[in-house]
Short mmCIF file of C-alpha atoms in Angstrom, two decimals:
data_model
loop_
_atom_site.label_atom_id
_atom_site.label_comp_id
_atom_site.label_asym_id
_atom_site.label_seq_id
_atom_site.Cartn_x
_atom_site.Cartn_y
_atom_site.Cartn_z
CA UNK P 7 -15.38 -0.92 -20.75
CA UNK P 8 -12.52 -2.42 -18.81
CA UNK P 9 -8.76 -2.63 -19.60
CA UNK P 10 -8.96 -6.26 -20.58
CA UNK P 11 -11.71 -5.55 -23.22
CA UNK P 12 -9.84 -2.62 -24.63
CA UNK P 13 -6.69 -4.80 -24.89
CA UNK P 14 -8.55 -7.60 -26.65
CA UNK P 15 -10.08 -5.12 -29.12
CA UNK P 16 -6.63 -3.90 -29.80
CA UNK P 17 -5.35 -7.48 -30.14
CA UNK P 18 -7.92 -7.89 -33.08
CA UNK P 19 -6.36 -5.03 -34.87
CA UNK P 20 -2.87 -6.20 -34.30
CA UNK P 21 -3.76 -9.75 -35.41
CA UNK P 22 -5.24 -8.28 -38.60
CA UNK P 23 -1.97 -6.29 -39.03
CA UNK P 24 0.06 -9.50 -38.56
CA UNK P 25 -1.96 -11.54 -40.92
CA UNK P 26 -1.66 -9.05 -43.67
CA UNK P 27 1.91 -8.42 -42.98
CA UNK P 28 2.94 -12.10 -43.08
CA UNK P 29 0.67 -12.81 -46.07
CA UNK P 30 2.45 -10.09 -48.15
CA UNK P 31 5.80 -11.59 -47.11
CA UNK P 32 4.82 -14.83 -49.02
CA UNK P 33 3.40 -16.89 -46.07
CA UNK P 34 6.26 -16.48 -43.66
CA UNK P 35 5.29 -17.69 -40.19
CA UNK P 36 4.85 -15.29 -37.34
CA UNK P 37 7.82 -16.96 -35.55
CA UNK P 38 9.88 -14.05 -36.85
CA UNK P 39 8.10 -11.70 -34.40
CA UNK P 40 10.41 -11.01 -31.43
CA UNK P 41 9.31 -12.94 -28.45
CA UNK P 42 10.95 -10.76 -25.78
CA UNK P 43 11.75 -7.15 -25.22
CA UNK P 44 15.48 -7.87 -25.50
CA UNK P 45 15.36 -8.69 -29.28
CA UNK P 46 16.99 -6.18 -31.63
CA UNK P 47 14.83 -3.15 -32.25
CA UNK P 48 15.56 -1.42 -35.47
CA UNK P 49 13.82 1.69 -34.25
CA UNK P 50 12.33 4.41 -36.45
CA UNK P 51 15.48 4.83 -38.39
CA UNK P 52 15.06 1.57 -40.10
CA UNK P 53 12.11 2.89 -42.02
CA UNK P 54 13.24 6.33 -42.46
CA UNK P 55 13.74 7.74 -45.86
CA UNK P 56 17.42 8.21 -47.15
CA UNK P 57 18.00 11.95 -47.55
CA UNK P 58 20.20 11.45 -50.60
CA UNK P 59 18.50 8.84 -52.52
CA UNK P 60 14.84 9.37 -51.32
CA UNK P 61 14.50 5.69 -50.92
CA UNK P 62 13.23 3.99 -47.71
CA UNK P 63 15.87 2.46 -45.58
CA UNK P 64 15.42 -1.31 -45.31
CA UNK P 65 13.77 -2.68 -42.13
CA UNK P 66 13.67 -6.31 -41.08
CA UNK P 67 11.73 -7.21 -44.29
CA UNK P 68 13.48 -9.04 -47.05
CA UNK P 69 16.04 -6.92 -48.97
CA UNK P 70 14.65 -4.87 -51.78
CA UNK P 71 11.07 -4.75 -50.21
CA UNK P 72 10.91 -1.05 -49.59
CA UNK P 73 7.30 -0.31 -50.71
CA UNK P 74 5.36 2.27 -48.63
CA UNK P 75 2.86 -0.51 -47.61
CA UNK P 76 5.64 -2.83 -46.26
CA UNK P 77 7.29 0.19 -44.32
CA UNK P 78 3.95 1.16 -42.79
CA UNK P 79 3.26 -2.48 -41.65
CA UNK P 80 6.66 -2.72 -40.14
CA UNK P 81 6.05 0.56 -38.34
CA UNK P 82 2.61 -0.75 -37.13
CA UNK P 83 4.28 -3.83 -35.69
CA UNK P 84 6.95 -1.77 -34.03
CA UNK P 85 4.40 0.51 -32.56
CA UNK P 86 2.38 -2.44 -31.12
CA UNK P 87 5.60 -3.83 -29.52
CA UNK P 88 6.54 -0.44 -28.07
CA UNK P 89 3.12 -0.11 -26.55
CA UNK P 90 2.86 -3.64 -25.38
CA UNK P 91 6.27 -3.35 -23.46
CA UNK P 92 5.11 -0.23 -21.67
CA UNK P 93 1.94 -1.86 -20.40
CA UNK P 94 1.67 -2.81 -16.76
CA UNK P 95 -0.40 -5.78 -17.85
CA UNK P 96 1.24 -9.04 -18.93
CA UNK P 97 0.66 -9.93 -22.60
CA UNK P 98 1.41 -13.20 -24.29
CA UNK P 99 0.59 -14.04 -28.03
CA UNK P 100 0.55 -17.54 -29.60
CA UNK P 101 0.32 -18.38 -33.26
CA UNK P 102 -2.16 -20.84 -34.82
CA UNK P 103 -0.26 -24.04 -33.63
CA UNK P 104 0.33 -22.74 -30.11
CA UNK P 105 3.85 -21.55 -30.35
CA UNK P 106 4.54 -18.48 -28.40
CA UNK P 107 5.45 -15.52 -30.66
CA UNK P 108 5.40 -12.67 -28.29
CA UNK P 109 5.70 -12.03 -24.53
CA UNK P 110 5.98 -8.55 -23.00
CA UNK P 111 8.44 -7.85 -20.20
CA UNK P 112 5.77 -8.04 -17.58
CA UNK P 113 4.85 -11.53 -18.76
CA UNK P 114 8.43 -12.39 -19.08
CA UNK P 115 9.13 -11.50 -15.39
CA UNK P 116 6.17 -13.68 -14.41
CA UNK P 117 7.71 -16.65 -16.27
CA UNK P 118 11.04 -16.19 -14.65
CA UNK P 119 9.79 -15.46 -11.19
CA UNK P 120 10.69 -17.92 -8.33
CA UNK P 121 8.05 -16.65 -6.04
CA UNK P 122 4.31 -17.06 -6.02
CA UNK P 123 3.77 -15.24 -9.42
CA UNK P 124 4.97 -18.37 -11.11
CA UNK P 125 1.40 -19.67 -10.35
CA UNK P 126 0.22 -16.89 -12.71
CA UNK P 127 2.48 -17.90 -15.48
CA UNK P 128 1.22 -21.49 -14.96
CA UNK P 129 -2.28 -20.30 -15.46
CA UNK P 130 -1.45 -18.58 -18.70
CA UNK P 131 -0.25 -21.69 -20.11
CA UNK P 132 -3.03 -23.97 -18.86
CA UNK P 133 -5.48 -21.58 -20.64
CA UNK P 134 -3.77 -21.59 -23.99
CA UNK P 135 -5.27 -24.79 -25.44
CA UNK P 136 -8.87 -23.36 -24.60
CA UNK P 137 -8.12 -20.02 -26.30
CA UNK P 138 -6.58 -21.74 -29.33
CA UNK P 139 -9.79 -24.00 -29.55
CA UNK P 140 -11.89 -20.69 -29.93
CA UNK P 141 -13.01 -20.22 -26.40
CA UNK P 142 -12.51 -17.14 -24.17
CA UNK P 143 -11.62 -18.28 -20.71
CA UNK P 144 -10.96 -16.46 -17.50
CA UNK P 145 -9.33 -17.43 -14.25
CA UNK P 146 -8.91 -15.57 -11.01
CA UNK P 147 -5.54 -16.23 -9.28
CA UNK P 148 -5.30 -15.24 -5.66
CA UNK P 149 -1.92 -15.38 -3.96
CA UNK P 150 -1.85 -15.36 -0.20
CA UNK P 151 1.54 -13.99 0.15
CA UNK P 152 2.72 -12.17 2.06
CA UNK P 153 2.02 -9.74 0.42
CA UNK P 154 -1.34 -10.95 -0.69
CA UNK P 155 -2.08 -10.40 -4.46
CA UNK P 156 -4.87 -11.00 -6.95
CA UNK P 157 -4.56 -11.44 -10.79
CA UNK P 158 -7.12 -11.98 -13.41
CA UNK P 159 -5.94 -14.01 -16.47
CA UNK P 160 -8.05 -13.83 -19.57
CA UNK P 161 -7.21 -15.92 -22.71
CA UNK P 162 -9.15 -15.35 -26.01
CA UNK P 163 -8.80 -16.34 -29.64
CA UNK P 164 -8.30 -13.70 -32.21
CA UNK P 165 -11.56 -12.67 -33.89
CA UNK P 166 -12.53 -13.15 -37.46
CA UNK P 167 -11.02 -16.60 -37.84
CA UNK P 168 -7.51 -15.25 -37.57
CA UNK P 169 -5.06 -17.99 -36.40
CA UNK P 170 -3.59 -17.63 -32.93
CA UNK P 171 -4.65 -16.50 -29.50
CA UNK P 172 -3.55 -14.18 -26.75
CA UNK P 173 -3.56 -13.86 -22.91
CA UNK P 174 -3.73 -10.74 -20.80
CA UNK P 175 -3.08 -10.58 -17.10
CA UNK P 176 -4.26 -7.79 -14.94
CA UNK P 177 -3.00 -7.20 -11.42
CA UNK P 178 -5.97 -6.33 -9.39
CA UNK P 179 -4.20 -6.49 -6.02
CA UNK P 180 -4.60 -2.79 -5.25
CA UNK P 181 -8.26 -2.80 -6.37
CA UNK P 182 -9.08 -5.78 -4.09
CA UNK P 183 -7.24 -4.29 -1.19
CA UNK P 184 -9.07 -0.95 -1.68
CA UNK P 185 -12.46 -2.78 -1.75
CA UNK P 186 -11.45 -4.68 1.44
CA UNK P 187 -10.40 -1.48 3.31
CA UNK P 188 -13.46 0.34 2.26
CA UNK P 189 -15.76 -2.56 3.28
CA UNK P 190 -13.94 -2.90 6.61
CA UNK P 191 -14.04 0.91 7.13
CA UNK P 192 -17.80 1.10 6.75
CA UNK P 193 -18.40 -1.92 8.95
CA UNK P 194 -15.99 -0.92 11.63
CA UNK P 195 -17.14 2.70 11.95
CA UNK P 196 -20.59 1.50 12.19
CA UNK P 197 -19.77 -0.90 14.93
CA UNK P 198 -17.44 1.66 16.70
CA UNK P 199 -20.37 4.25 16.90
CA UNK P 200 -23.34 1.93 17.27
CA UNK P 201 -21.99 0.05 20.36
CA UNK P 202 -21.40 3.04 22.58
CA UNK P 203 -24.63 4.78 21.31
CA UNK P 204 -26.48 1.61 22.19
CA UNK P 205 -24.89 1.49 25.57
CA UNK P 206 -25.85 5.14 26.21
CA UNK P 207 -29.59 4.34 25.27
CA UNK P 208 -29.68 1.38 27.69
CA UNK P 209 -27.97 3.20 30.42
CA UNK P 210 -30.40 6.20 30.12
CA UNK P 211 -33.41 3.93 30.27
CA UNK P 212 -32.05 2.11 33.45
CA UNK P 213 -31.15 5.49 34.93
CA UNK P 214 -34.66 6.91 34.37
CA UNK P 215 -36.44 4.62 36.87
CA UNK P 216 -33.47 3.91 39.30
CA UNK P 217 -34.17 5.20 42.84
CA UNK P 218 -30.90 4.14 44.38
CA UNK P 219 -28.42 7.11 44.47
CA UNK P 220 -25.32 4.91 44.34
CA UNK P 221 -26.61 3.04 41.36
CA UNK P 222 -27.46 6.26 39.50
CA UNK P 223 -23.88 7.44 40.07
CA UNK P 224 -22.42 4.28 38.74
CA UNK P 225 -24.69 4.47 35.72
CA UNK P 226 -23.85 8.13 35.10
CA UNK P 227 -20.11 7.34 35.27
CA UNK P 228 -20.61 4.56 32.66
CA UNK P 229 -22.42 7.04 30.50
CA UNK P 230 -19.67 9.45 30.66
CA UNK P 231 -17.12 6.72 29.74
CA UNK P 232 -19.24 5.71 26.65
CA UNK P 233 -19.63 9.40 25.66
CA UNK P 234 -15.89 9.92 25.89
CA UNK P 235 -15.44 6.80 23.72
CA UNK P 236 -17.60 8.27 20.98
CA UNK P 237 -15.80 11.63 21.36
CA UNK P 238 -12.34 9.94 20.96
CA UNK P 239 -13.47 8.06 17.87
CA UNK P 240 -14.78 11.25 16.29
CA UNK P 241 -11.70 13.25 17.33
CA UNK P 242 -9.38 10.55 15.71
CA UNK P 243 -11.41 10.66 12.53
CA UNK P 244 -11.15 14.33 12.24
CA UNK P 245 -7.44 14.20 13.01
CA UNK P 246 -6.94 11.57 10.49
CA UNK P 247 -8.81 13.53 7.82
CA UNK P 248 -6.76 16.64 8.53
CA UNK P 249 -3.43 14.89 8.44
CA UNK P 250 -4.40 12.72 5.34
CA UNK P 251 -5.16 15.85 3.30
CA UNK P 252 -2.31 17.94 4.71
CA UNK P 253 -4.44 20.73 6.20
CA UNK P 254 -2.78 23.50 8.14
CA UNK P 255 0.68 22.10 7.93
CA UNK P 256 3.59 24.17 9.28
CA UNK P 257 7.00 22.67 8.61
CA UNK P 258 9.85 23.89 10.76
CA UNK P 259 13.06 22.61 12.44
CA UNK P 260 12.22 20.85 15.60
CA UNK P 261 14.13 19.33 18.50
CA UNK P 262 13.57 15.52 18.66
CA UNK P 263 13.67 15.54 22.43
CA UNK P 264 11.09 18.23 22.56
CA UNK P 265 8.73 16.30 20.34
CA UNK P 266 9.07 13.11 22.36
CA UNK P 267 8.69 14.99 25.70
CA UNK P 268 5.43 16.58 24.44
CA UNK P 269 4.12 13.13 23.28
CA UNK P 270 4.90 11.62 26.59
CA UNK P 271 3.26 14.48 28.45
CA UNK P 272 0.01 13.80 26.45
CA UNK P 273 0.01 10.17 27.95
CA UNK P 274 -0.85 11.72 31.25
CA UNK P 275 -1.02 9.14 34.04
CA UNK P 276 -1.68 6.15 31.79
CA UNK P 277 1.84 4.70 32.08
CA UNK P 278 1.72 4.87 35.89
CA UNK P 279 -1.68 3.43 35.90
CA UNK P 280 -0.54 0.52 33.67
CA UNK P 281 2.72 0.25 35.85
CA UNK P 282 4.83 0.75 32.68
CA UNK P 283 8.03 2.69 32.64
CA UNK P 284 8.78 4.97 29.68
CA UNK P 285 12.53 5.36 29.04
CA UNK P 286 14.01 7.90 26.65
CA UNK P 287 17.36 7.66 24.96
CA UNK P 288 17.64 10.64 22.50
CA UNK P 289 20.88 12.59 21.74
CA UNK P 290 20.93 16.28 22.57
CA UNK P 291 20.38 18.64 19.64
CA UNK P 292 19.04 16.12 17.34
CA UNK P 293 17.10 18.15 14.82
CA UNK P 294 14.53 17.19 12.22
CA UNK P 295 12.18 19.07 9.82
CA UNK P 296 8.45 18.67 10.08
CA UNK P 297 5.07 19.63 11.30
CA UNK P 298 4.96 19.73 15.10
CA UNK P 299 1.37 18.86 15.63
CA UNK P 300 1.48 15.94 13.27
CA UNK P 301 4.71 14.53 14.66
CA UNK P 302 3.53 14.81 18.26
CA UNK P 303 0.27 13.06 17.24
CA UNK P 304 2.21 10.22 15.53
CA UNK P 305 4.62 9.80 18.52
CA UNK P 306 1.76 9.93 20.96
CA UNK P 307 -0.14 7.14 19.13
CA UNK P 308 2.99 4.90 18.97
CA UNK P 309 3.66 5.42 22.73
CA UNK P 310 -0.02 4.93 23.64
CA UNK P 311 -0.13 1.65 21.92
CA UNK P 312 3.10 0.54 23.44
CA UNK P 313 1.83 1.35 26.97
CA UNK P 314 -1.61 -0.20 26.35
CA UNK P 315 -0.22 -3.56 25.12
CA UNK P 316 2.70 -3.86 27.60
CA UNK P 317 2.53 -6.12 30.66
CA UNK P 318 2.90 -4.57 34.04
CA UNK P 319 6.36 -3.93 35.41
CA UNK P 320 7.74 -3.74 31.89
CA UNK P 321 9.25 -0.73 30.05
CA UNK P 322 8.74 1.11 26.76
CA UNK P 323 12.01 2.46 25.36
CA UNK P 324 12.11 5.47 23.00
CA UNK P 325 15.32 5.98 21.00
CA UNK P 326 16.40 8.32 18.09
CA UNK P 327 19.43 8.25 15.86
CA UNK P 328 20.76 9.84 12.71
CA UNK P 329 21.81 7.92 9.64
CA UNK P 330 22.49 8.38 5.98
CA UNK P 331 19.69 6.68 3.72
CA UNK P 332 18.91 6.75 0.13
CA UNK P 333 15.52 7.14 -1.49
CA UNK P 334 15.74 3.59 -2.84
CA UNK P 335 15.82 2.34 0.70
CA UNK P 336 12.59 4.12 1.57
CA UNK P 337 9.48 1.95 1.66
CA UNK P 338 6.81 4.63 2.10
CA UNK P 339 8.65 7.65 1.12
CA UNK P 340 7.08 10.26 -1.12
CA UNK P 341 10.11 12.19 -2.33
CA UNK P 342 10.29 10.48 -5.81
CA UNK P 343 12.94 11.29 -8.38
CA UNK P 344 16.22 9.62 -8.74
CA UNK P 345 17.79 7.93 -5.68
CA UNK P 346 19.51 10.52 -3.46
CA UNK P 347 21.36 10.10 -0.27
CA UNK P 348 20.21 12.23 2.61
CA UNK P 349 20.24 12.29 6.39
CA UNK P 350 17.23 10.76 8.12
CA UNK P 351 16.27 10.60 11.82
CA UNK P 352 14.95 7.31 13.08
CA UNK P 353 12.74 7.36 16.21
CA UNK P 354 11.99 3.87 17.55
CA UNK P 355 9.42 2.88 20.15
CA UNK P 356 10.03 -0.59 21.53
CA UNK P 357 7.88 -2.52 23.94
CA UNK P 358 7.93 -5.95 25.45
CA UNK P 359 4.19 -6.57 24.88
CA UNK P 360 2.02 -9.15 23.22
CA UNK P 361 3.45 -8.52 19.81
CA UNK P 362 1.85 -8.74 16.39
CA UNK P 363 1.40 -11.91 14.28
CA UNK P 364 3.01 -12.08 10.88
CA UNK P 365 -0.38 -12.23 9.18
CA UNK P 366 -1.47 -8.97 10.75
CA UNK P 367 1.68 -6.90 9.93
CA UNK P 368 0.44 -5.99 6.50
CA UNK P 369 -2.88 -4.65 7.83
CA UNK P 370 -2.17 -2.91 11.12
CA UNK P 371 -1.97 0.58 9.49
CA UNK P 372 -5.51 0.31 8.19
CA UNK P 373 -8.27 2.29 9.70
CA UNK P 374 -9.97 0.40 12.61
CA UNK P 375 -7.99 -2.68 11.97
CA UNK P 376 -7.23 -4.36 15.40
CA UNK P 377 -5.10 -7.51 16.13
CA UNK P 378 -6.97 -8.14 19.39
CA UNK P 379 -10.47 -6.63 19.34
CA UNK P 380 -11.40 -7.85 22.82
CA UNK P 381 -8.32 -6.20 24.24
CA UNK P 382 -8.89 -2.99 22.27
CA UNK P 383 -12.35 -2.67 23.81
CA UNK P 384 -10.92 -2.83 27.25
CA UNK P 385 -8.08 -0.40 26.45
CA UNK P 386 -10.42 2.06 24.82
CA UNK P 387 -8.49 2.19 21.58
CA UNK P 388 -10.28 3.54 18.40
CA UNK P 389 -8.16 1.61 15.88
CA UNK P 390 -7.04 4.82 14.09
CA UNK P 391 -3.70 5.46 15.82
CA UNK P 392 -1.46 3.63 13.42
CA UNK P 393 -3.28 4.89 10.29
CA UNK P 394 -2.44 8.38 11.62
CA UNK P 395 1.09 7.39 12.01
CA UNK P 396 1.38 6.08 8.46
CA UNK P 397 -0.08 9.36 7.01
CA UNK P 398 2.11 11.56 9.15
CA UNK P 399 5.19 9.63 7.91
CA UNK P 400 4.04 9.93 4.21
CA UNK P 401 3.43 13.70 4.56
CA UNK P 402 6.94 14.07 5.71
CA UNK P 403 8.55 12.07 2.99
CA UNK P 404 9.40 9.37 5.31
CA UNK P 405 8.20 6.03 6.31
CA UNK P 406 7.16 3.94 9.29
CA UNK P 407 8.39 0.25 9.87
CA UNK P 408 7.54 -2.34 12.27
CA UNK P 409 9.31 -5.46 13.57
CA UNK P 410 7.34 -7.73 15.90
CA UNK P 411 7.46 -11.20 17.52
CA UNK P 412 4.32 -12.67 19.25
CA UNK P 413 5.03 -12.78 22.95
CA UNK P 414 8.19 -10.86 22.85
CA UNK P 415 7.32 -7.39 21.78
CA UNK P 416 7.02 -4.77 19.03
CA UNK P 417 9.26 -2.03 17.57
CA UNK P 418 7.99 0.78 15.47
CA UNK P 419 10.49 2.88 13.66
CA UNK P 420 9.48 6.32 12.42
CA UNK P 421 12.07 7.54 9.78
CA UNK P 422 12.00 11.34 9.10
CA UNK P 423 14.18 13.87 7.31
CA UNK P 424 16.53 16.03 9.34
CA UNK P 425 16.54 19.79 9.29
CA UNK P 426 17.43 21.69 6.17
CA UNK P 427 20.96 23.16 6.31
CA UNK P 428 21.14 26.65 7.76
CA UNK P 429 18.02 26.43 9.95
CA UNK P 430 17.90 26.42 13.65
CA UNK P 431 15.80 24.21 15.97
CA UNK P 432 12.65 25.61 17.77
CA UNK P 433 13.06 24.24 21.31
CA UNK P 434 10.10 23.81 23.55
CA UNK P 435 10.12 23.37 27.27
CA UNK P 436 9.10 19.88 28.53
CA UNK P 437 11.60 17.63 26.75
CA UNK P 438 12.70 14.54 28.51
CA UNK P 439 15.50 14.91 30.94
#
């Protein structure tokens, strides 16, 4: 049973309580029910017994009406309101003539919104007449963003002939996004492995009957290339899995220059072959706290992408700086708790490459997602590098940000916590000079 069904079942109970409550009040209309969460809330004390007299304290009901049944009905209504106001779903209730008698804070925010969520609020109002006419209606509202979002609006009459109707809005953006990522992952991993495996099969068949030694050598070289492509994909998948689940982490205080130098050394001859210069501008003795293997992997993937997507005779610049940031400024942080100010190290990798389009910025950290699939095949990328970077940032209580302009370049910023007080760095040879 999904959430909407449960809420509609609960609405039937609430509607019954409302009907009985207002009937006992002599036919008063439900307009007295608060329509927003900002209305006065008498709280539990309004129905509590007076310790001296033993009589129930008056609630919002008419003076003198202190019967146990009236107190219980009032408490039921207050409980419903308290629960509805804690829901992540939007809830709107109308009486029999279509006047709104209740709207929880989530629904109120949609009505007051000036962005695309106003379309959801409009859908609620459009479905009201159908619900009041006794029909249960549903509408999917997809917002293209950014960020993209998906909502389900369900409007239904109260059962058993009770007057009125209600609408419930469920935000299914995360569910839709998860389904898309899962579908893309299965399709992409199948493609990534099937293509080189198929190439290996064709090359082997050709090689089997080829008498020319030079052709055999070229085919063998191509087979090695395809085998390496499969190996890189599998290695990246294993690394992503280990980083995602935080396996074998060893946090320590690390020198930023040492980490960047190790990441650059992993590039090997790639920058020279691509005729791209890698420049480093990092202060001496800049320390951060983290897992060396994960951080080197994240920096390597950022640098590898920058080199691959940069034009010849251009440069990739790596910078690092120290700044005070608060938890509320963090986008992908995992520290939680109240906002606290702390020192963060920001490492940026900037290139002058092809850039990333606005529509792709929300998805570039997904597994196997590529902005330019044809170019990725030529450069040998697996499409897992930025997914690894995102998980490394999350594991360290940090974040990764991206700014890009097509045809101008891209800048990735890896924001990480500094070393804890009283600890010393663990320098490693090979840092950039």
